[in-house]
Amino acid sequence: MRDLETFTSGGALADYEALYADGKALAALWAAGGMMRITTAVGTDIRPPITADGVIVEFGYATEPGMEAAFPDG
């Protein structure tokens, strides 16, 4: 499904340690908020809660059970 270029350029060259740190910080920020707010210029205004299931941010690392990643995330 993916050619060699997918694994040798673009997102494959990202700094995944930096993405991991940013992803963890973002997940913690969202989890602490407890709710999202999504608005658009055409009038969308929804406020879904962040559930007890937690926040999943795909950032290129899946090193523990329960983590998700789809190369090349980030």
Coordinates of C-alpha atoms in Angstrom, one line a residue:
M1 CA 0.0 0.0 0.0
R2 CA 3.0 2.3 0.5
D3 CA 6.0 2.8 -1.7
L4 CA 9.6 3.3 -0.6
E5 CA 9.2 7.1 -0.8
T6 CA 6.6 7.0 2.0
F7 CA 9.3 5.5 4.3
T8 CA 12.2 7.7 3.2
S9 CA 10.8 11.3 2.9
G10 CA 8.1 13.7 4.2
G11 CA 6.6 12.6 7.5
A12 CA 9.1 9.7 7.8
L13 CA 11.8 12.3 8.5
A14 CA 10.0 14.0 11.3
D15 CA 11.5 14.4 14.8
Y16 CA 9.4 11.7 16.4
E17 CA 10.8 12.3 19.9
A18 CA 9.7 16.0 19.7
L19 CA 6.3 14.9 18.3
Y20 CA 5.9 12.5 21.2
A21 CA 6.6 15.2 23.8
D22 CA 4.2 17.6 22.0
G23 CA 1.5 14.9 21.8
K24 CA 1.7 14.1 25.4
A25 CA 1.5 17.7 26.4
L26 CA -1.5 18.3 24.1
A27 CA -3.3 15.2 25.4
A28 CA -2.8 16.4 29.0
L29 CA -4.1 19.9 28.1
W30 CA -7.2 18.5 26.5
A31 CA -7.8 16.0 29.3
A32 CA -7.6 18.7 31.9
G33 CA -10.1 20.8 30.0
G34 CA -12.9 18.2 30.2
M35 CA -14.7 19.6 27.2
M36 CA -14.0 20.7 23.6
R37 CA -15.6 23.6 21.8
I38 CA -15.8 23.5 18.0
T39 CA -17.0 26.6 16.2
T40 CA -17.1 27.6 12.5
A41 CA -17.8 30.8 10.5
V42 CA -21.1 29.2 9.3
G43 CA -22.5 28.8 12.8
T44 CA -21.4 25.5 14.1
D45 CA -21.0 25.7 17.9
I46 CA -20.8 22.3 19.6
R47 CA -19.3 21.4 23.0
P48 CA -18.7 17.7 23.4
P49 CA -17.2 16.4 26.6
I50 CA -13.9 14.6 26.8
T51 CA -14.9 11.3 28.2
A52 CA -13.3 9.1 30.9
D53 CA -11.8 7.0 28.1
G54 CA -9.1 9.6 27.8
V55 CA -7.5 11.5 24.9
I56 CA -5.7 9.7 22.1
V57 CA -3.3 11.7 20.1
E58 CA -1.5 9.8 17.3
F59 CA 2.0 11.1 17.2
G60 CA 4.1 8.3 15.7
Y61 CA 4.9 6.4 18.9
A62 CA 3.2 3.2 20.0
T63 CA 5.5 1.7 22.6
E64 CA 3.0 0.6 25.2
P65 CA -0.2 -1.4 25.2
G66 CA -3.2 0.8 24.4
M67 CA -1.2 3.4 22.4
E68 CA -2.0 4.1 18.8
A69 CA 0.1 5.1 15.8
A70 CA -0.2 5.1 12.1
F71 CA 3.2 5.7 10.4
P72 CA 4.0 8.4 9.5
D73 CA 2.0 10.3 12.1
G74 CA 3.0 13.9 12.9

